[in-house]
Tab-separated table of C-alpha atoms in Angstrom:
chain	number	residue	atom	x	y	z
A	178	MET	CA	-26.977	-1.765	23.895
A	179	ARG	CA	-26.833	0.155	20.630
A	180	GLU	CA	-26.661	-1.873	17.408
A	181	ILE	CA	-24.771	-0.346	14.485
A	182	LYS	CA	-26.659	-1.464	11.397
A	183	HIS	CA	-26.019	-2.114	7.727
A	184	TRP	CA	-27.148	0.336	5.035
A	185	LEU	CA	-28.992	-1.376	2.196
A	186	ASP	CA	-31.255	0.071	-0.486
A	187	GLY	CA	-31.159	3.524	1.081
A	188	ALA	CA	-32.023	2.569	4.667
A	189	ALA	CA	-30.456	1.255	7.884
A	190	VAL	CA	-31.087	-2.474	8.284
A	191	SER	CA	-30.446	-4.713	11.296
A	192	GLY	CA	-28.096	-7.652	10.918
A	193	THR	CA	-29.394	-11.204	11.116
A	194	SER	CA	-26.332	-13.399	11.677
A	195	GLY	CA	-26.294	-13.191	15.471
A	196	ARG	CA	-22.508	-12.757	15.417
A	197	GLN	CA	-21.981	-9.650	17.510
A	198	LEU	CA	-18.678	-7.744	17.300
A	199	PRO	CA	-18.017	-5.256	20.122
A	200	VAL	CA	-17.378	-1.562	19.552
A	201	TRP	CA	-15.347	-0.172	22.449
A	202	ASP	CA	-15.003	3.282	23.935
A	203	PRO	CA	-11.187	3.581	23.877
A	204	ALA	CA	-11.239	6.337	26.497
A	205	THR	CA	-13.052	4.268	29.132
A	206	GLY	CA	-12.364	0.684	28.086
A	207	GLU	CA	-16.079	-0.077	28.095
A	208	GLN	CA	-18.189	-1.513	25.291
A	209	GLN	CA	-20.486	1.149	23.850
A	210	ALA	CA	-22.148	-0.653	20.919
A	211	TYR	CA	-21.941	-3.676	18.657
A	212	VAL	CA	-22.240	-4.632	15.023
A	213	VAL	CA	-23.856	-7.809	13.789
A	214	ALA	CA	-21.377	-9.209	11.294
A	215	ALA	CA	-22.859	-9.512	7.836
A	216	THR	CA	-23.561	-12.928	6.385
A	217	LYS	CA	-22.647	-13.872	2.855
A	218	GLU	CA	-26.306	-13.484	1.924
A	219	GLU	CA	-26.479	-9.951	3.351
A	220	THR	CA	-23.315	-8.981	1.505
A	221	ASP	CA	-24.740	-10.497	-1.671
A	222	ARG	CA	-27.850	-8.359	-1.125
A	223	ALA	CA	-25.717	-5.224	-0.921
A	224	VAL	CA	-24.009	-6.105	-4.204
A	225	ALA	CA	-27.349	-6.925	-5.824
A	226	SER	CA	-28.743	-3.585	-4.689
A	227	ALA	CA	-25.731	-1.773	-6.171
A	228	LYS	CA	-25.991	-3.759	-9.405
A	229	ALA	CA	-29.678	-2.940	-9.800
A	230	ALA	CA	-29.021	0.765	-9.220
A	231	PHE	CA	-26.098	0.964	-11.646
A	232	PRO	CA	-27.868	1.397	-15.044
A	233	ALA	CA	-29.854	4.434	-13.942
A	234	TRP	CA	-26.965	6.023	-12.041
A	235	ARG	CA	-24.601	5.470	-14.961
A	236	ALA	CA	-27.140	7.108	-17.256
A	237	ALA	CA	-27.406	10.169	-15.001
A	238	SER	CA	-25.751	13.200	-16.537
A	239	LEU	CA	-22.333	14.365	-15.380
A	240	SER	CA	-23.980	17.541	-14.129
A	241	ARG	CA	-26.454	15.520	-12.069
A	242	ARG	CA	-23.726	13.416	-10.477
A	243	ALA	CA	-21.645	16.499	-9.731
A	244	GLU	CA	-24.707	18.192	-8.236
A	245	VAL	CA	-25.119	15.325	-5.767
A	246	MET	CA	-21.460	15.679	-4.758
A	247	PHE	CA	-21.876	19.431	-4.290
A	248	ARG	CA	-24.867	18.850	-2.014
A	249	PHE	CA	-23.063	16.100	-0.138
A	250	ARG	CA	-20.091	18.401	0.406
A	251	GLU	CA	-22.355	21.047	1.926
A	252	LEU	CA	-24.049	18.493	4.195
A	253	VAL	CA	-20.728	17.120	5.444
A	254	ASP	CA	-19.528	20.650	6.107
A	255	ALA	CA	-22.724	21.519	7.962
A	256	ASN	CA	-22.448	18.382	10.116
A	257	ARG	CA	-18.724	18.587	10.862
A	258	LYS	CA	-19.187	18.717	14.620
A	259	GLU	CA	-21.478	15.687	14.746
A	260	ILE	CA	-19.233	13.635	12.441
A	261	ALA	CA	-16.055	14.557	14.335
A	262	SER	CA	-17.714	13.752	17.660
A	263	LEU	CA	-18.779	10.320	16.377
A	264	VAL	CA	-15.263	9.593	15.090
A	265	SER	CA	-13.766	10.628	18.437
A	266	LYS	CA	-16.232	8.544	20.429
A	267	GLU	CA	-15.418	5.296	18.630
A	268	HIS	CA	-11.822	5.834	17.508
A	269	GLY	CA	-10.594	7.831	20.503
A	270	LYS	CA	-8.809	10.614	18.616
A	271	THR	CA	-9.349	14.163	19.794
A	272	GLU	CA	-12.107	16.165	18.153
A	273	ALA	CA	-9.519	18.559	16.694
A	274	ASP	CA	-7.785	15.568	15.085
A	275	ALA	CA	-11.116	14.215	13.841
A	276	GLY	CA	-11.899	17.662	12.434
A	277	GLY	CA	-8.628	17.602	10.512
A	278	GLU	CA	-9.547	14.207	9.096
A	279	LEU	CA	-12.851	15.615	7.890
A	280	ALA	CA	-11.166	18.609	6.291
A	281	ARG	CA	-8.985	16.333	4.180
A	282	GLY	CA	-12.005	14.211	3.295
A	283	LEU	CA	-13.875	17.311	2.166
A	284	GLU	CA	-11.006	18.146	-0.185
A	285	ASN	CA	-11.616	14.845	-1.961
A	286	ILE	CA	-15.335	15.538	-2.303
A	287	GLU	CA	-14.492	18.953	-3.734
A	288	PHE	CA	-12.167	17.335	-6.260
A	289	ALA	CA	-14.919	14.907	-7.261
A	290	THR	CA	-17.318	17.766	-8.020
A	291	GLY	CA	-15.064	18.519	-11.000
A	292	ALA	CA	-16.143	15.314	-12.751
A	293	PRO	CA	-17.503	17.080	-15.859
A	294	HIS	CA	-13.963	18.297	-16.495
A	295	LEU	CA	-12.119	15.259	-15.124
A	296	LEU	CA	-13.977	12.797	-17.360
A	297	LYS	CA	-13.364	14.617	-20.618
A	298	GLY	CA	-11.843	12.420	-23.305
A	299	GLY	CA	-9.775	13.253	-26.369
A	300	TYR	CA	-10.892	13.845	-29.954
A	301	SER	CA	-8.893	13.666	-33.196
A	302	GLU	CA	-10.696	14.954	-36.242
A	303	GLN	CA	-9.754	13.582	-39.653
A	304	ALA	CA	-7.434	10.867	-38.310
A	305	SER	CA	-7.901	9.379	-41.766
A	306	SER	CA	-9.960	10.624	-44.686
A	307	GLY	CA	-13.426	11.169	-43.277
A	308	VAL	CA	-12.541	9.275	-40.099
A	309	ASP	CA	-12.585	10.737	-36.571
A	310	VAL	CA	-11.177	9.018	-33.460
A	311	TYR	CA	-12.117	9.858	-29.903
A	312	SER	CA	-11.672	8.406	-26.428
A	313	ILE	CA	-14.161	8.285	-23.568
A	314	ARG	CA	-14.006	7.064	-19.965
A	315	GLN	CA	-16.818	4.876	-18.661
A	316	PRO	CA	-17.618	3.537	-15.166
A	317	LEU	CA	-16.827	-0.033	-14.175
A	318	GLY	CA	-20.087	-1.003	-12.442
A	319	VAL	CA	-20.263	-2.188	-8.828
A	320	VAL	CA	-17.088	-1.373	-6.892
A	321	ALA	CA	-16.228	-1.998	-3.234
A	322	GLY	CA	-14.136	-0.341	-0.555
A	323	ILE	CA	-12.622	-1.991	2.518
A	324	THR	CA	-11.428	0.663	4.952
A	325	PRO	CA	-9.337	0.786	8.165
A	326	PHE	CA	-10.152	1.996	11.665
A	327	ASN	CA	-7.696	4.883	11.810
A	328	PHE	CA	-9.572	7.202	9.424
A	329	PRO	CA	-13.198	6.043	9.463
A	330	ALA	CA	-14.465	9.144	7.617
A	331	MET	CA	-11.579	10.289	5.411
A	332	VAL	CA	-10.478	7.025	3.799
A	333	PRO	CA	-13.994	6.049	2.662
A	334	MET	CA	-14.277	9.536	1.128
A	335	TRP	CA	-10.981	8.900	-0.673
A	336	MET	CA	-12.748	6.027	-2.388
A	337	PHE	CA	-16.450	6.596	-2.840
A	338	ALA	CA	-16.423	10.282	-3.843
A	339	ASN	CA	-14.568	9.561	-7.083
A	340	ALA	CA	-16.219	6.183	-7.610
A	341	LEU	CA	-19.746	7.571	-7.384
A	342	VAL	CA	-19.192	10.688	-9.454
A	343	CYS	CA	-17.698	8.537	-12.226
A	344	GLY	CA	-21.005	6.647	-12.405
A	345	ASN	CA	-20.194	3.528	-10.385
A	346	THR	CA	-22.227	2.121	-7.514
A	347	PHE	CA	-20.458	1.370	-4.241
A	348	VAL	CA	-20.397	-1.167	-1.399
A	349	LEU	CA	-18.435	-0.091	1.689
A	350	LYS	CA	-17.134	-2.489	4.327
A	351	PRO	CA	-15.835	-0.203	7.095
A	352	SER	CA	-13.748	-1.264	10.060
A	353	GLU	CA	-15.831	-3.033	12.655
A	354	LYS	CA	-13.932	-1.093	15.367
A	355	ASP	CA	-15.470	2.333	14.571
A	356	PRO	CA	-18.264	1.811	12.029
A	357	SER	CA	-20.960	4.342	13.002
A	358	VAL	CA	-19.701	7.191	10.848
A	359	SER	CA	-20.260	5.076	7.716
A	360	LEU	CA	-24.010	5.135	8.373
A	361	LEU	CA	-24.024	8.884	8.952
A	362	LEU	CA	-22.212	9.431	5.651
A	363	ALA	CA	-24.655	7.086	3.906
A	364	ASP	CA	-27.584	9.101	5.224
A	365	LEU	CA	-25.972	12.377	4.133
A	366	LEU	CA	-25.540	10.939	0.641
A	367	ARG	CA	-29.244	10.045	0.673
A	368	GLN	CA	-30.122	13.589	1.745
A	369	ALA	CA	-27.900	14.911	-1.067
A	370	GLY	CA	-30.084	13.109	-3.593
A	371	LEU	CA	-28.123	9.915	-4.229
A	372	PRO	CA	-30.599	7.260	-5.417
A	373	ASP	CA	-31.263	4.249	-3.206
A	374	GLY	CA	-28.913	1.344	-3.840
A	375	VAL	CA	-26.093	3.427	-5.290
A	376	PHE	CA	-24.260	3.391	-1.936
A	377	ASN	CA	-24.470	0.463	0.484
A	378	VAL	CA	-22.690	-0.420	3.744
A	379	VAL	CA	-22.102	-3.896	5.150
A	380	GLN	CA	-20.718	-4.180	8.667
A	381	GLY	CA	-18.634	-7.142	9.644
A	382	ASP	CA	-15.436	-9.083	9.268
A	383	ARG	CA	-13.717	-11.441	6.857
A	384	VAL	CA	-16.984	-13.078	5.771
A	385	ALA	CA	-18.072	-9.810	4.164
A	386	VAL	CA	-14.578	-9.132	2.811
A	387	GLU	CA	-14.211	-12.550	1.225
A	388	THR	CA	-17.693	-12.302	-0.277
A	389	LEU	CA	-16.835	-8.979	-1.907
A	390	ILE	CA	-13.510	-10.309	-3.185
A	391	ASN	CA	-15.096	-13.338	-4.787
A	392	HIS	CA	-18.386	-11.847	-5.959
A	393	PRO	CA	-18.578	-11.923	-9.784
A	394	ASP	CA	-20.548	-8.648	-9.918
A	395	VAL	CA	-17.912	-6.619	-8.046
A	396	GLN	CA	-15.629	-5.127	-10.680
A	397	ALA	CA	-13.010	-3.408	-8.505
A	398	LEU	CA	-11.753	-3.325	-4.918
A	399	SER	CA	-10.059	-0.542	-2.967
A	400	PHE	CA	-8.372	-1.490	0.302
A	401	VAL	CA	-6.361	0.251	3.016
A	402	GLY	CA	-4.818	-1.738	5.873
A	403	SER	CA	-1.762	-3.702	6.938
A	404	THR	CA	0.697	-5.023	4.346
A	405	PRO	CA	-0.006	-8.761	4.850
A	406	ILE	CA	-3.745	-8.261	4.395
A	407	ALA	CA	-3.265	-5.793	1.526
A	408	LYS	CA	-1.149	-8.360	-0.289
A	409	ALA	CA	-3.720	-11.099	0.345
A	410	VAL	CA	-6.598	-8.894	-0.876
A	411	TYR	CA	-4.646	-7.919	-3.984
A	412	GLU	CA	-3.734	-11.499	-4.872
A	413	ALA	CA	-7.227	-12.859	-4.223
A	414	GLY	CA	-8.955	-9.969	-5.980
A	415	THR	CA	-6.819	-10.056	-9.101
A	416	LYS	CA	-7.118	-13.830	-9.229
A	417	ALA	CA	-10.884	-13.296	-9.265
A	418	GLY	CA	-10.439	-11.002	-12.270
A	419	LYS	CA	-10.953	-7.693	-10.487
A	420	ARG	CA	-9.117	-4.398	-10.634
A	421	VAL	CA	-7.513	-3.886	-7.204
A	422	GLN	CA	-5.676	-1.113	-5.398
A	423	ALA	CA	-4.495	-2.268	-1.969
A	424	LEU	CA	-2.592	0.140	0.243
A	425	GLY	CA	-0.504	-1.515	2.931
A	426	GLY	CA	1.664	-0.539	5.860
A	427	ALA	CA	4.520	1.855	6.333
A	428	LYS	CA	7.662	2.652	8.270
A	429	ASN	CA	8.195	6.305	7.512
A	430	HIS	CA	11.633	7.851	8.026
A	431	MET	CA	12.392	11.497	8.723
A	432	VAL	CA	16.009	12.309	7.821
A	433	VAL	CA	17.465	15.260	9.729
A	434	LEU	CA	20.718	16.696	8.364
A	435	PRO	CA	23.230	18.560	10.561
A	436	ASP	CA	22.269	21.941	9.095
A	437	ALA	CA	18.552	21.583	9.946
A	438	ASP	CA	16.834	23.915	12.371
A	439	ILE	CA	16.711	21.814	15.561
A	440	ASN	CA	13.540	23.369	16.952
A	441	ALA	CA	11.626	23.066	13.681
A	442	ALA	CA	12.753	19.452	13.230
A	443	ALA	CA	11.820	18.564	16.819
A	444	ASP	CA	8.391	20.182	16.467
A	445	ALA	CA	7.828	18.232	13.247
A	446	ALA	CA	8.980	14.912	14.714
A	447	VAL	CA	6.676	15.241	17.727
A	448	SER	CA	3.724	16.350	15.621
A	449	ALA	CA	4.171	13.602	13.004
A	450	GLY	CA	5.159	10.867	15.451
A	451	TYR	CA	2.472	11.276	18.092
A	452	GLY	CA	-0.477	12.836	16.266
A	453	SER	CA	-3.499	10.525	16.445
A	454	ALA	CA	-1.432	8.429	18.888
A	455	GLY	CA	0.743	7.298	15.990
A	456	GLU	CA	-2.140	5.406	14.374
A	457	ARG	CA	-1.480	6.826	10.918
A	458	CYS	CA	0.081	5.111	7.929
A	459	MET	CA	1.873	8.413	7.262
A	460	ALA	CA	3.118	8.884	10.831
A	461	ILE	CA	6.846	9.395	11.275
A	462	SER	CA	8.059	6.398	13.251
A	463	VAL	CA	11.831	6.692	12.643
A	464	VAL	CA	13.990	9.796	12.951
A	465	VAL	CA	17.289	9.320	11.129
A	466	ALA	CA	19.688	11.694	12.837
A	467	VAL	CA	22.757	12.447	10.715
A	468	GLY	CA	26.029	13.236	12.476
A	469	SER	CA	26.150	15.957	15.109
A	470	VAL	CA	22.428	16.708	15.004
A	471	ALA	CA	21.540	13.611	17.067
A	472	ASP	CA	22.180	14.732	20.666
A	473	PRO	CA	20.483	18.155	20.491
A	474	LEU	CA	17.601	16.718	18.459
A	475	VAL	CA	16.904	13.910	20.936
A	476	ALA	CA	17.016	16.399	23.785
A	477	ALA	CA	14.601	18.749	22.011
A	478	ILE	CA	12.128	15.961	21.203
A	479	SER	CA	12.304	14.639	24.763
A	480	GLU	CA	11.577	18.068	26.208
A	481	ARG	CA	8.525	18.489	23.988
A	482	ILE	CA	7.067	15.085	24.868
A	483	GLY	CA	6.631	16.214	28.443
A	484	ARG	CA	4.269	18.949	27.297
A	485	ILE	CA	1.899	16.656	25.321
A	486	ALA	CA	-1.523	16.551	26.958
A	487	VAL	CA	-2.843	12.974	26.802
A	488	GLY	CA	-6.487	12.364	27.557
A	489	PRO	CA	-9.974	11.561	26.278
A	490	ALA	CA	-11.611	13.505	23.479
A	491	SER	CA	-14.073	14.857	26.046
A	492	ASP	CA	-11.193	16.878	27.558
A	493	PRO	CA	-10.792	20.058	25.472
A	494	SER	CA	-7.132	20.312	26.458
A	495	ALA	CA	-6.251	16.808	25.229
A	496	GLU	CA	-3.838	16.611	22.282
A	497	MET	CA	-3.414	12.836	22.068
A	498	GLY	CA	-6.045	10.229	22.766
A	499	PRO	CA	-5.999	6.477	23.448
A	500	LEU	CA	-5.240	3.604	21.111
A	501	ILE	CA	-8.092	1.764	19.442
A	502	THR	CA	-8.215	-1.425	21.597
A	503	ARG	CA	-6.647	-2.855	24.728
A	504	GLU	CA	-4.961	-5.587	22.672
A	505	HIS	CA	-3.334	-3.042	20.393
A	506	ARG	CA	-2.206	-0.905	23.342
A	507	ASP	CA	-0.581	-3.940	24.937
A	508	LYS	CA	1.076	-4.929	21.650
A	509	VAL	CA	2.632	-1.491	21.254
A	510	ALA	CA	3.824	-1.523	24.878
A	511	GLY	CA	5.371	-4.924	24.217
A	512	TYR	CA	7.829	-3.377	21.740
A	513	LEU	CA	9.092	-1.086	24.497
A	514	ALA	CA	9.515	-4.041	26.835
A	515	ALA	CA	11.490	-5.998	24.243
A	516	THR	CA	13.909	-3.342	22.988
A	517	THR	CA	17.567	-3.263	23.990
A	518	ALA	CA	17.925	0.339	22.831
A	519	GLU	CA	17.891	3.390	25.098
A	520	VAL	CA	14.334	4.271	26.154
A	521	VAL	CA	14.600	8.019	26.718
A	522	VAL	CA	10.890	8.542	27.427
A	523	ASP	CA	8.754	5.521	28.373
A	524	GLY	CA	5.072	5.983	27.611
A	525	ARG	CA	4.186	3.075	29.872
A	526	GLU	CA	5.131	5.267	32.825
A	527	ALA	CA	2.708	8.039	31.926
A	528	PRO	CA	-0.020	8.320	34.616
A	529	VAL	CA	-2.809	8.003	32.075
A	530	SER	CA	-1.435	4.636	30.904
A	531	SER	CA	-2.598	2.946	34.111
A	532	GLY	CA	-6.201	4.127	33.762
A	533	PRO	CA	-9.232	2.199	32.505
A	534	GLY	CA	-8.955	3.329	28.877
A	535	PHE	CA	-6.546	2.179	26.185
A	536	PHE	CA	-4.022	4.975	26.751
A	537	LEU	CA	-0.271	4.844	26.249
A	538	GLY	CA	1.956	7.859	26.660
A	539	ALA	CA	4.368	9.028	23.993
A	540	SER	CA	7.663	7.118	23.917
A	541	LEU	CA	11.091	8.034	22.526
A	542	VAL	CA	13.740	5.363	21.948
A	543	ASP	CA	17.288	6.363	20.984
A	544	LYS	CA	20.159	4.455	19.356
A	545	VAL	CA	17.809	1.891	17.828
A	546	SER	CA	19.350	-0.977	15.863
A	547	VAL	CA	18.020	-1.666	12.381
A	548	ASP	CA	18.076	-5.371	13.228
A	549	GLU	CA	15.409	-5.259	15.946
A	550	ALA	CA	11.637	-5.510	15.654
A	551	LEU	CA	11.159	-1.992	17.023
A	552	TYR	CA	12.760	-0.693	13.821
A	553	LYS	CA	11.487	-3.252	11.322
A	554	ASP	CA	7.803	-3.567	12.260
A	555	GLU	CA	4.994	-1.113	11.666
A	556	ILE	CA	4.132	-0.418	15.301
A	557	PHE	CA	1.169	1.913	14.682
A	558	GLY	CA	1.426	3.626	18.039
A	559	PRO	CA	3.045	6.595	19.830
A	560	VAL	CA	6.598	5.268	19.664
A	561	LEU	CA	9.333	7.274	17.952
A	562	SER	CA	12.653	5.553	17.228
A	563	VAL	CA	15.913	7.403	16.605
A	564	VAL	CA	18.564	5.792	14.409
A	565	ARG	CA	21.943	7.533	14.307
A	566	VAL	CA	24.025	7.566	11.127
A	567	ASP	CA	27.181	9.372	10.073
A	568	SER	CA	26.319	10.619	6.584
A	569	TYR	CA	23.623	11.492	4.058
A	570	ASP	CA	24.522	8.408	2.007
A	571	GLU	CA	24.041	6.158	5.022
A	572	ALA	CA	20.677	7.794	5.759
A	573	LEU	CA	19.523	7.376	2.175
A	574	LYS	CA	20.528	3.712	2.154
A	575	LEU	CA	18.562	3.164	5.356
A	576	VAL	CA	15.382	4.564	3.827
A	577	ASN	CA	15.816	2.756	0.508
A	578	ASP	CA	16.559	-0.580	2.172
A	579	SER	CA	13.276	-0.484	4.077
A	580	GLU	CA	10.588	-2.974	3.090
A	581	TYR	CA	8.128	-0.092	2.920
A	582	GLY	CA	7.994	2.962	0.680
A	583	ASN	CA	4.977	4.962	1.771
A	584	GLY	CA	6.239	8.349	2.962
A	585	THR	CA	9.526	9.958	3.930
A	586	ALA	CA	10.820	13.420	4.768
A	587	ILE	CA	14.075	15.336	4.915
A	588	PHE	CA	14.810	18.346	7.104
A	589	THR	CA	17.601	20.599	5.922
A	590	ARG	CA	18.424	24.170	4.900
A	591	ASP	CA	20.370	22.895	1.883
A	592	GLY	CA	18.235	23.021	-1.265
A	593	GLY	CA	20.705	20.923	-3.209
A	594	ALA	CA	20.647	18.144	-0.620
A	595	ALA	CA	16.846	18.216	-0.529
A	596	ARG	CA	16.594	18.008	-4.297
A	597	GLN	CA	19.059	15.122	-4.416
A	598	PHE	CA	17.074	13.306	-1.742
A	599	GLN	CA	13.757	13.583	-3.574
A	600	TYR	CA	15.532	12.333	-6.700
A	601	ASP	CA	17.301	9.409	-5.001
A	602	VAL	CA	14.791	8.134	-2.457
A	603	VAL	CA	12.715	5.050	-3.308
A	604	CYS	CA	9.395	6.151	-1.894
A	605	GLY	CA	5.984	7.220	-3.142
A	606	MET	CA	5.492	10.449	-1.145
A	607	VAL	CA	8.311	12.770	-0.110
A	608	GLY	CA	8.322	15.788	2.191
A	609	VAL	CA	10.970	18.515	2.180
A	610	ASN	CA	10.746	20.150	5.619
A	611	VAL	CA	7.212	18.697	5.674
A	612	PRO	CA	6.944	15.685	8.015
A	613	VAL	CA	3.642	14.199	6.776
A	614	PRO	CA	3.625	14.648	2.978
A	615	VAL	CA	0.045	13.557	2.287
A	616	PRO	CA	-0.741	14.943	-1.191
A	617	VAL	CA	-3.530	17.439	-1.709
A	618	ALA	CA	-6.698	16.057	-3.282
A	619	TYR	CA	-5.774	16.998	-6.856
A	620	TYR	CA	-2.707	14.751	-6.711
A	621	SER	CA	-2.889	11.079	-5.698
A	622	PHE	CA	-1.960	9.140	-2.552
A	623	GLY	CA	0.099	5.958	-2.520
A	624	GLY	CA	3.439	4.430	-1.686
A	625	TRP	CA	5.892	2.082	-3.334
A	626	LYS	CA	7.282	-1.361	-2.496
A	627	SER	CA	5.258	-3.209	0.167
A	628	SER	CA	3.142	-0.132	0.860
A	629	LEU	CA	1.080	-0.518	-2.333
A	630	PHE	CA	-0.202	-3.444	-4.360
A	631	GLY	CA	-1.604	-2.362	-7.704
A	632	ASP	CA	-0.731	0.112	-10.443
A	633	LEU	CA	-2.854	3.124	-9.511
A	634	HIS	CA	-2.705	5.301	-6.405
A	635	MET	CA	-5.757	6.460	-4.490
A	636	TYR	CA	-7.914	9.559	-5.023
A	637	GLY	CA	-7.014	12.477	-7.294
A	638	PRO	CA	-6.380	11.884	-11.011
A	639	GLU	CA	-5.337	8.251	-10.510
A	640	GLY	CA	-8.535	7.661	-8.528
A	641	ILE	CA	-10.542	8.767	-11.561
A	642	GLN	CA	-8.492	6.380	-13.708
A	643	PHE	CA	-9.020	3.515	-11.282
A	644	TYR	CA	-12.801	3.834	-11.253
A	645	THR	CA	-13.168	4.157	-15.026
A	646	ARG	CA	-11.918	2.421	-18.148
A	647	SER	CA	-11.046	3.958	-21.454
A	648	LYS	CA	-12.898	3.268	-24.680
A	649	VAL	CA	-11.683	4.455	-28.078
A	650	VAL	CA	-14.215	5.013	-30.873
A	651	THR	CA	-13.266	5.209	-34.551
A	652	SER	CA	-16.076	6.835	-36.531
A	653	ARG	CA	-16.797	7.384	-40.223
A	654	TRP	CA	-19.929	8.618	-41.981
A	655	PRO	CA	-19.182	7.870	-45.656
A	656	ASP	CA	-21.125	8.495	-48.809
A	657	PRO	CA	-22.638	5.060	-49.629
A	658	ALA	CA	-21.664	5.599	-53.272
A	659	THR	CA	-17.967	5.439	-52.318
A	660	SER	CA	-18.196	2.203	-50.290
A	661	GLU	CA	-16.031	-0.691	-51.478
A	662	VAL	CA	-14.391	-3.902	-50.234
A	663	ASP	CA	-10.767	-3.368	-49.117
A	664	LEU	CA	-8.944	-6.298	-47.526
A	665	GLY	CA	-5.798	-4.296	-46.858
A	666	PHE	CA	-4.697	-2.756	-43.584
A	667	PRO	CA	-6.743	0.324	-42.594
A	668	LYS	CA	-5.199	3.438	-44.065
A	669	VAL	CA	-4.388	6.548	-42.065
A	670	ARG	CA	-2.778	8.554	-44.862
C-alpha cells in the first residue's frame, strides 16, 4: 500500500516511527494509503533543516523571493487538474469544488508576488537636525503551519505563500486525513527554485504538533481547526513565547428578511449550506428566517435539495461528495437522530447514504430551538437548520449571542437594513446578499470571539504583518567636530 512520506531537505523521506495512520477513500470506504506519523526526532529534523536554510533565504533579494512565487504560481496553474484530482481522491469533494479551492489558493500566491511593494517601510527625513528615522519589516525565522483536512491545498497556501516571500522558512504539518497534496506542493516549490530546507513537511498527529509548539527554534505558529484545539494551540504556543494565530470553528448564520428575493435566498442557502458537504468553516449552517419569509423559504430550499446530485468525484455529474471519514459521517447523522425539531429533508434516507462510502444526503431541519445541540454545535456536515424569529432585532441578537463570530450574511433588498446589520453584527466577515463572505486575497481572513485566537487574521495584509516584525532605525551622520556629551532627553526640535 502507498506510503505518503515526509518532505525534508528538498526530498520525500519515508517515516521511521512505525505508527501508521490510514488515509481513506471517502467515496468507497476503503483504505488507499497511509502516513507514518512523525517522531519528535523527525520533527526536530524538519525544524533544523528550516533553521539552517533561513540565513541564506532571508538574505535573498525581494525580487528573488517574488520570482520564486511567480514560478510557483505558474506551476500550480499548470498542474491544476492533477492537484484537484488528488484533493478529490483523499478528501472526497468533487473536482469542480477542488478546482475552486485551488483558484482561491492561487489568489494568495498572486498576492504574495507583490512582496517588494508589501514589505516597504516608512522613512522620515530630518526627524531632528541631521537625524532620519525609518522603519523596516524583517522575517521571524522558522515558522510552522498546522492545517485542517477540509482545504488541504488552499489553507496551506494561505500560510506559506506569505511566510516564504517575507523571508521565513516553513514547516507544514498537514492533516493526516488527506496529506498527499502537501508533497505535490512541496515538489512544485522545489521546481520553482525554492532552496532545499526552506519548506518542509512532517506528516503525523499530536506528536508532531506538540513538538512544533514547544520547539525553541519555531518563532510562530499558524493553525486552522476546531475551536477547542485552536484555543489549546494558542495557549500552549503563546506560553512557549511564540506568535500564534489560531483559527477555530464557526456557526454561521444567514439572516433572511421578509423583503428578500425568495429564490435568490434559497439558491444561496443551498449553495452555502451543502457545498463541500458542509465541511467548510464558512458554510452557512443556520438560516434565520424573519417573519413571513419562513414558510416560502423552507419550501424553496426543500425543493432544491431534491435536485442535488450526490456522488463520488469520479462521477462528472456529482455536485456533493462524501464526508471525510465514517466516524464523522455517523457523528453528523447522530445530530439528526437526536433533534426534536422538524426534519423536513432527512439526508440519512438518501439512497447514497446506505452505500459503502462515507456519504450523507443533504438535510433540512425547521423550527430548530437555540437550546439544542443541533443549533449550538459546529456540525461540519450537510445539515441546514432553520430558526424562525419575528423581527430584525431578534435575528441580530441571535447572531451576536452565538459563541462563534466567523462569518454571517444578510439577504434583503433594503440597503439601510443591510448597512445597519454590518454595523451592528459582532462578526469578523459579513456578506450582504453574499452567503459565503470569504475575503479576496488582498484583504484578510478571520473571525471574532471563539472563531479566532490571536490578534492578526490570516493571509492578505495581516498575513504579511504576522510573518514579519517591525524595526525602527534612527540614523545620524554628524560632523565629528560637532560631537558633544548631552545627558538630556533626545531633542526633536
